[in-house]
Short mmCIF file of C-alpha atoms in Angstrom, two decimals:
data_model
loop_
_atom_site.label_atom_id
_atom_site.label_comp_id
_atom_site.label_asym_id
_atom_site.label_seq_id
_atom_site.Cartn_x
_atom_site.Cartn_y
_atom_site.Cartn_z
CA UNK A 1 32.51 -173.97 82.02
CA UNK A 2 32.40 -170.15 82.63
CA UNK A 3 35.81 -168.53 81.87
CA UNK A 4 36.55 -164.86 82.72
CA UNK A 5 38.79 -163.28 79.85
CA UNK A 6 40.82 -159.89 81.19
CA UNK A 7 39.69 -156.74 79.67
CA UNK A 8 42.72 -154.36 78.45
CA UNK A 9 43.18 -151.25 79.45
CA UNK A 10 41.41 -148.13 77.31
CA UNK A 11 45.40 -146.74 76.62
CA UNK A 12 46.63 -149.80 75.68
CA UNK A 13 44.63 -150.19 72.15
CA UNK A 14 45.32 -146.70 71.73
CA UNK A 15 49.20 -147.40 71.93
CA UNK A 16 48.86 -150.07 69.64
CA UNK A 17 46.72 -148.55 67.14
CA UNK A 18 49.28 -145.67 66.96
CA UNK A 19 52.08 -148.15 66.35
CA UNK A 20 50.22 -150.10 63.72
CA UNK A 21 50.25 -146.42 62.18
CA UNK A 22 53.80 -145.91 62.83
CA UNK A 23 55.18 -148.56 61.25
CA UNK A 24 53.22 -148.56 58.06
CA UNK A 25 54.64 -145.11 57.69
CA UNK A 26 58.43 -146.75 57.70
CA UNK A 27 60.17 -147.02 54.71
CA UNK A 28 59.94 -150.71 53.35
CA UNK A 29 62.84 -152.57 54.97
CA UNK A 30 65.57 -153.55 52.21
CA UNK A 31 67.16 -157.49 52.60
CA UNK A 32 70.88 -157.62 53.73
CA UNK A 33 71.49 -159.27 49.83
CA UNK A 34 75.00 -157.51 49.24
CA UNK A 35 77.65 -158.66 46.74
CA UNK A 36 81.09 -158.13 47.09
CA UNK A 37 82.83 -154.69 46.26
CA UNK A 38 84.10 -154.24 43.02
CA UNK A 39 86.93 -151.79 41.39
CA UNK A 40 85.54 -149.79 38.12
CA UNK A 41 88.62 -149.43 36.21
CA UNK A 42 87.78 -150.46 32.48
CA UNK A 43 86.23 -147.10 30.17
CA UNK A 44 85.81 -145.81 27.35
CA UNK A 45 87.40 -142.51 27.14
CA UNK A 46 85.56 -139.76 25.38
CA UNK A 47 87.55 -138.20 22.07
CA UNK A 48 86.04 -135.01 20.49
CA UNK A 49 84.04 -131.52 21.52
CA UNK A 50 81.84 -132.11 23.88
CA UNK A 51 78.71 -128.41 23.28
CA UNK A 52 75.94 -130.15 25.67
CA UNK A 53 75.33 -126.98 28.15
CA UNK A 54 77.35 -124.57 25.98
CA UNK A 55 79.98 -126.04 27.29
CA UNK A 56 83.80 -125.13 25.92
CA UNK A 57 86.04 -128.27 26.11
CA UNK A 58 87.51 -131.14 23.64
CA UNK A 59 87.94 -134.52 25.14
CA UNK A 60 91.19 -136.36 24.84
CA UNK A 61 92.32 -139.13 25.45
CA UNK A 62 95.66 -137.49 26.40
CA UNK A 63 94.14 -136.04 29.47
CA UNK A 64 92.95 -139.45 31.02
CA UNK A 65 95.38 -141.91 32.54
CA UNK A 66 96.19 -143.41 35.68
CA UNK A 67 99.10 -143.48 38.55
CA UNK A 68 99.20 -146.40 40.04
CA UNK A 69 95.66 -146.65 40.92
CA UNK A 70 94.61 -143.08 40.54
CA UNK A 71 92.95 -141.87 37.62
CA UNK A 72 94.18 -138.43 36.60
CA UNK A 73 91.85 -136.02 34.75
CA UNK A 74 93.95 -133.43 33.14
CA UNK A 75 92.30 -129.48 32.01
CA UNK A 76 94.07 -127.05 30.75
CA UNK A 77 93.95 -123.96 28.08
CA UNK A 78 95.11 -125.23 24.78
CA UNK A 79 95.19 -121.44 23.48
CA UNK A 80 93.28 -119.79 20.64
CA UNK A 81 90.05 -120.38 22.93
CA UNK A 82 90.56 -124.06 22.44
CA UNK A 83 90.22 -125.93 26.03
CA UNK A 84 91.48 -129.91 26.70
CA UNK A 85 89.97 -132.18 29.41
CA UNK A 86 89.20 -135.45 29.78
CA UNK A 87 85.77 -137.78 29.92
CA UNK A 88 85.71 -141.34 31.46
CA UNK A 89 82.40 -143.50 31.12
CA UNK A 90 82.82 -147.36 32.14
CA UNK A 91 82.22 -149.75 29.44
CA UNK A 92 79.50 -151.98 31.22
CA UNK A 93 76.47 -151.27 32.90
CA UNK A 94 75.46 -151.47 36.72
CA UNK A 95 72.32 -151.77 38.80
CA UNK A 96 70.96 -151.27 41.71
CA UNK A 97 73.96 -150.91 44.14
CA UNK A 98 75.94 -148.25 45.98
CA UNK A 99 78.30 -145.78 43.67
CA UNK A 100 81.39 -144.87 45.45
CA UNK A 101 84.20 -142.36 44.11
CA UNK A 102 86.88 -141.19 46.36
CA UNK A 103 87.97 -137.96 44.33
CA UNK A 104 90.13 -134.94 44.95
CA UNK A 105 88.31 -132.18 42.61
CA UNK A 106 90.15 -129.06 41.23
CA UNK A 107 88.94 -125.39 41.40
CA UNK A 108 89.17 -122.98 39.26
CA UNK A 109 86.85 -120.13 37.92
CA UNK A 110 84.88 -121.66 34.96
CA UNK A 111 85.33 -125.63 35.78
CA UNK A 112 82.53 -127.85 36.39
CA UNK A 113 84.36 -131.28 37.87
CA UNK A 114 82.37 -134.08 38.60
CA UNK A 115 81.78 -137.81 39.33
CA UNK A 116 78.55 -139.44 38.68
CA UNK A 117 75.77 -141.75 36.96
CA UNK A 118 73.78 -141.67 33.63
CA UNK A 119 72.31 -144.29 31.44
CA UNK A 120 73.38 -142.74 28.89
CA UNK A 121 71.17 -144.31 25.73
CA UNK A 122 68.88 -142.59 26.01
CA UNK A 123 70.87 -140.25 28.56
CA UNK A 124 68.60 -139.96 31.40
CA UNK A 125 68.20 -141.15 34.61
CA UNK A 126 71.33 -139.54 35.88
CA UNK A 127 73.02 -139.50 39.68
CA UNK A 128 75.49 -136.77 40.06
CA UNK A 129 77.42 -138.07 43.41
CA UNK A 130 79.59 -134.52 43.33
CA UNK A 131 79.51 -131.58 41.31
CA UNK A 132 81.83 -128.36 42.41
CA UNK A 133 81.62 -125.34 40.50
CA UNK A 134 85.14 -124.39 40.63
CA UNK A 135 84.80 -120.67 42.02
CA UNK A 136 82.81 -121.80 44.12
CA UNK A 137 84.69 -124.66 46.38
CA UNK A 138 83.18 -124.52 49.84
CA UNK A 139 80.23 -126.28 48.23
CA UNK A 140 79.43 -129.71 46.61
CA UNK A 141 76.08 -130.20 44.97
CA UNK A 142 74.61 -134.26 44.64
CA UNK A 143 71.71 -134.05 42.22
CA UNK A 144 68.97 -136.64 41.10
CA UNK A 145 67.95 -136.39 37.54
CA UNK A 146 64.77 -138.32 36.83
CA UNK A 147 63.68 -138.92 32.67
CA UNK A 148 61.98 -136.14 32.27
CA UNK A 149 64.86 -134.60 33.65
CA UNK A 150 63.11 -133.12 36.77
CA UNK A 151 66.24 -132.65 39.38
CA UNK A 152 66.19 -133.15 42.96
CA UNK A 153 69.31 -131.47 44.45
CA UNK A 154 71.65 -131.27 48.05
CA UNK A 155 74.43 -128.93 49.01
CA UNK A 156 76.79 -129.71 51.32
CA UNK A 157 79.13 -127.03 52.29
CA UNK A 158 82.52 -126.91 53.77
CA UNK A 159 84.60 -124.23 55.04
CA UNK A 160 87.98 -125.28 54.46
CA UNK A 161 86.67 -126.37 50.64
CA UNK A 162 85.87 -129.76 48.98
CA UNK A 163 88.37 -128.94 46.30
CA UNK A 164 92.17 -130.14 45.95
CA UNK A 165 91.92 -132.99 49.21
CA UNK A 166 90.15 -136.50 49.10
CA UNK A 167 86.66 -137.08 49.64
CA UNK A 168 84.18 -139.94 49.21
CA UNK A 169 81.01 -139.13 47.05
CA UNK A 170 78.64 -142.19 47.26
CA UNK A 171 74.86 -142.75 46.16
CA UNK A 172 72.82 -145.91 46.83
CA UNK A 173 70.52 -146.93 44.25
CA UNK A 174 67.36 -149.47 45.23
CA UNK A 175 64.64 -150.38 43.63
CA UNK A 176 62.55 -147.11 45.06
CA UNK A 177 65.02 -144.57 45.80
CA UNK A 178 68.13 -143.58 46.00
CA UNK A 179 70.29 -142.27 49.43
CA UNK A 180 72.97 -139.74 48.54
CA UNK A 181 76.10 -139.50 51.13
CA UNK A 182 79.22 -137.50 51.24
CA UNK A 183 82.23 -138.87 53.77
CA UNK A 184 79.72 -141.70 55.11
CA UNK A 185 77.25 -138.73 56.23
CA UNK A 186 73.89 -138.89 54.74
CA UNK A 187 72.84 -136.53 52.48
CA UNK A 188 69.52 -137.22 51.26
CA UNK A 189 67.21 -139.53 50.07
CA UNK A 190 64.80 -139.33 46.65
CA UNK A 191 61.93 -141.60 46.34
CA UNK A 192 61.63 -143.03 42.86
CA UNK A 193 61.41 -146.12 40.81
CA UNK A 194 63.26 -146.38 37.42
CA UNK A 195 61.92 -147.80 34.55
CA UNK A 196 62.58 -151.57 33.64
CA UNK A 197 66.06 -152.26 32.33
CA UNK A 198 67.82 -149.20 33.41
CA UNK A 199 71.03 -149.46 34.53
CA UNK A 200 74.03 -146.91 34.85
CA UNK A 201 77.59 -146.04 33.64
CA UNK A 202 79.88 -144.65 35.77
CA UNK A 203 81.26 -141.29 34.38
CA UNK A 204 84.39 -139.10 35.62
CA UNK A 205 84.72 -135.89 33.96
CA UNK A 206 85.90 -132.22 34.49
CA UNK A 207 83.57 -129.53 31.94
CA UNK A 208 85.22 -126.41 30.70
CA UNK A 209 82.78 -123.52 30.92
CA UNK A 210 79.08 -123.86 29.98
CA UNK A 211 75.68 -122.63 31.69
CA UNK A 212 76.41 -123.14 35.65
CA UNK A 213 80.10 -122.43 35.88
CA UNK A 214 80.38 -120.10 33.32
CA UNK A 215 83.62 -119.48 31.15
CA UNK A 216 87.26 -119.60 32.92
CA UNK A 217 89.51 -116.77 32.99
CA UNK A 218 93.67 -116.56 33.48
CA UNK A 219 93.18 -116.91 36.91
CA UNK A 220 92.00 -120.98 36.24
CA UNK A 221 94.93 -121.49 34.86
CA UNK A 222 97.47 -119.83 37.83
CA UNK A 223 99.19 -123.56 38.68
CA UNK A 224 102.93 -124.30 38.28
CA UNK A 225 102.21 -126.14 34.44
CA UNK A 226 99.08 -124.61 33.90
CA UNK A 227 96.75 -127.34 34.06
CA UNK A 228 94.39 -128.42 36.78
CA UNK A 229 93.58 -132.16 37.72
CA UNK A 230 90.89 -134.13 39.10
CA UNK A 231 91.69 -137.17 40.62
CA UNK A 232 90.09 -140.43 41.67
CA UNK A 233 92.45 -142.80 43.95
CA UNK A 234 88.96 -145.12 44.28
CA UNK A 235 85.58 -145.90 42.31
CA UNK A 236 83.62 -148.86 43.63
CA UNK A 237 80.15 -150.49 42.93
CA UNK A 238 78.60 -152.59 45.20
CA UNK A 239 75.78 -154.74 44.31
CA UNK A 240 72.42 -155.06 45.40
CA UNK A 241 70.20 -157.67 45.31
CA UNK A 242 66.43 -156.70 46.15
#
């Protein structure tokens, strides 16, 4: 039996050649495998000099502690060049997942407050979710650290100033890269995959001095008690399961 078989037009292999090309240039699609949002609320809280960066501070754990739900980083000028802050990192470990600190940072010339991610042992990767230099508050830096401790880095500016008013700092870690976001607006995106058995502490911490702020003068200290405070009313991981 003779059977005639329709002939396509020239334009349509053409349009499907060019989505075949299209959608192998998509970023692999990631399974809906979410677990359920959990509060990071158990640290250990850093005690001594901390000289990474030539940094100027002593850790105490007299300048970490929490209202209500809050946790309050206190800085302030101790005097005879001596400066007191205070250095959260969580006692476990976390994987791939989204990183979430809502934060109200200080300013201040010479402060370096931030929330973020590190392995820690040995230190690198790192996430930085928000760094603000303090004399510098219109801008908020996110910054990917990879282990050779090659940096991939965003700046998000805002008029009115990041500093002294909540915001939400969040990175998602997969398995090949990592999406940075500030308020629930994306930021970026790096494309990397972490070596085998990495996972991540959270860390909250305002530096004194050091390379990128540089050292604080009186005017960091011009508040009613002295003291300036970074604080963190939520910090949330949610897992991912690839």
């Amino acid at each position: 039996m003779f059977s005639a078989r329709a002939r396509s037009p020239r334009w349509a292999g053409a349009v499907l050649a060019a989505l075949s090309m299209l959608l192998l240039a998509q970023p692999p699609a990631h399974a809906a495998s979410w677990g359920t949002p959990q509060t990071v609320d158990s640290w250990n809280v850093v005690n001594g000099r901390w000289t990474a960066n030539h940094e100027l501070e002593t850790y105490t754990p007299d300048c970490v502690w929490y209202e209500g739900s809050t946790l309050i980083i206190k800085t302030y000028n101790a005097g005879g060049g001596q400066y007191r802050s205070g250095r959260v990192e969580s006692k476990a470990l976390y994987g791939y997942g989204t990183y979430s600190f809502t934060a109200s940072m200080p300013n201040g010339r010479g402060l370096l407050p931030a929330v973020w991610g590190a392995y820690l042992n040995p230190w690198l990767p790192e996430m930085d979710a928000a760094e603000i230099v303090g004399q510098n508050p219109t801008a908020v830096y996110q910054t990917f650290h990879d282990t050779n401790n090659g940096q991939t880095q965003w700046v998000r500016n805002n008029a009115s100033a990041w500093t002294n008013s909540y915001h939400t700092y969040a990175y998602s870690w997969w398995p090949d890269h990592i999406d940075f976001w500030v308020d629930g607006a994306f930021t970026g995106t790096k494309w990397y995959t972490t070596p085998p058995g990495t996972g991540m502490h959270f860390i909250v911490n305002t530096a004194v001095g050091g390379d990128w702020p540089g050292n604080p003068d009186a005017s960091t200290w011009a508040t009613a008690d002295g003291a300036r405070y970074l604080k963190v009313s939520a910090i949330t991981y949610t897992p991912y399961y690839p």
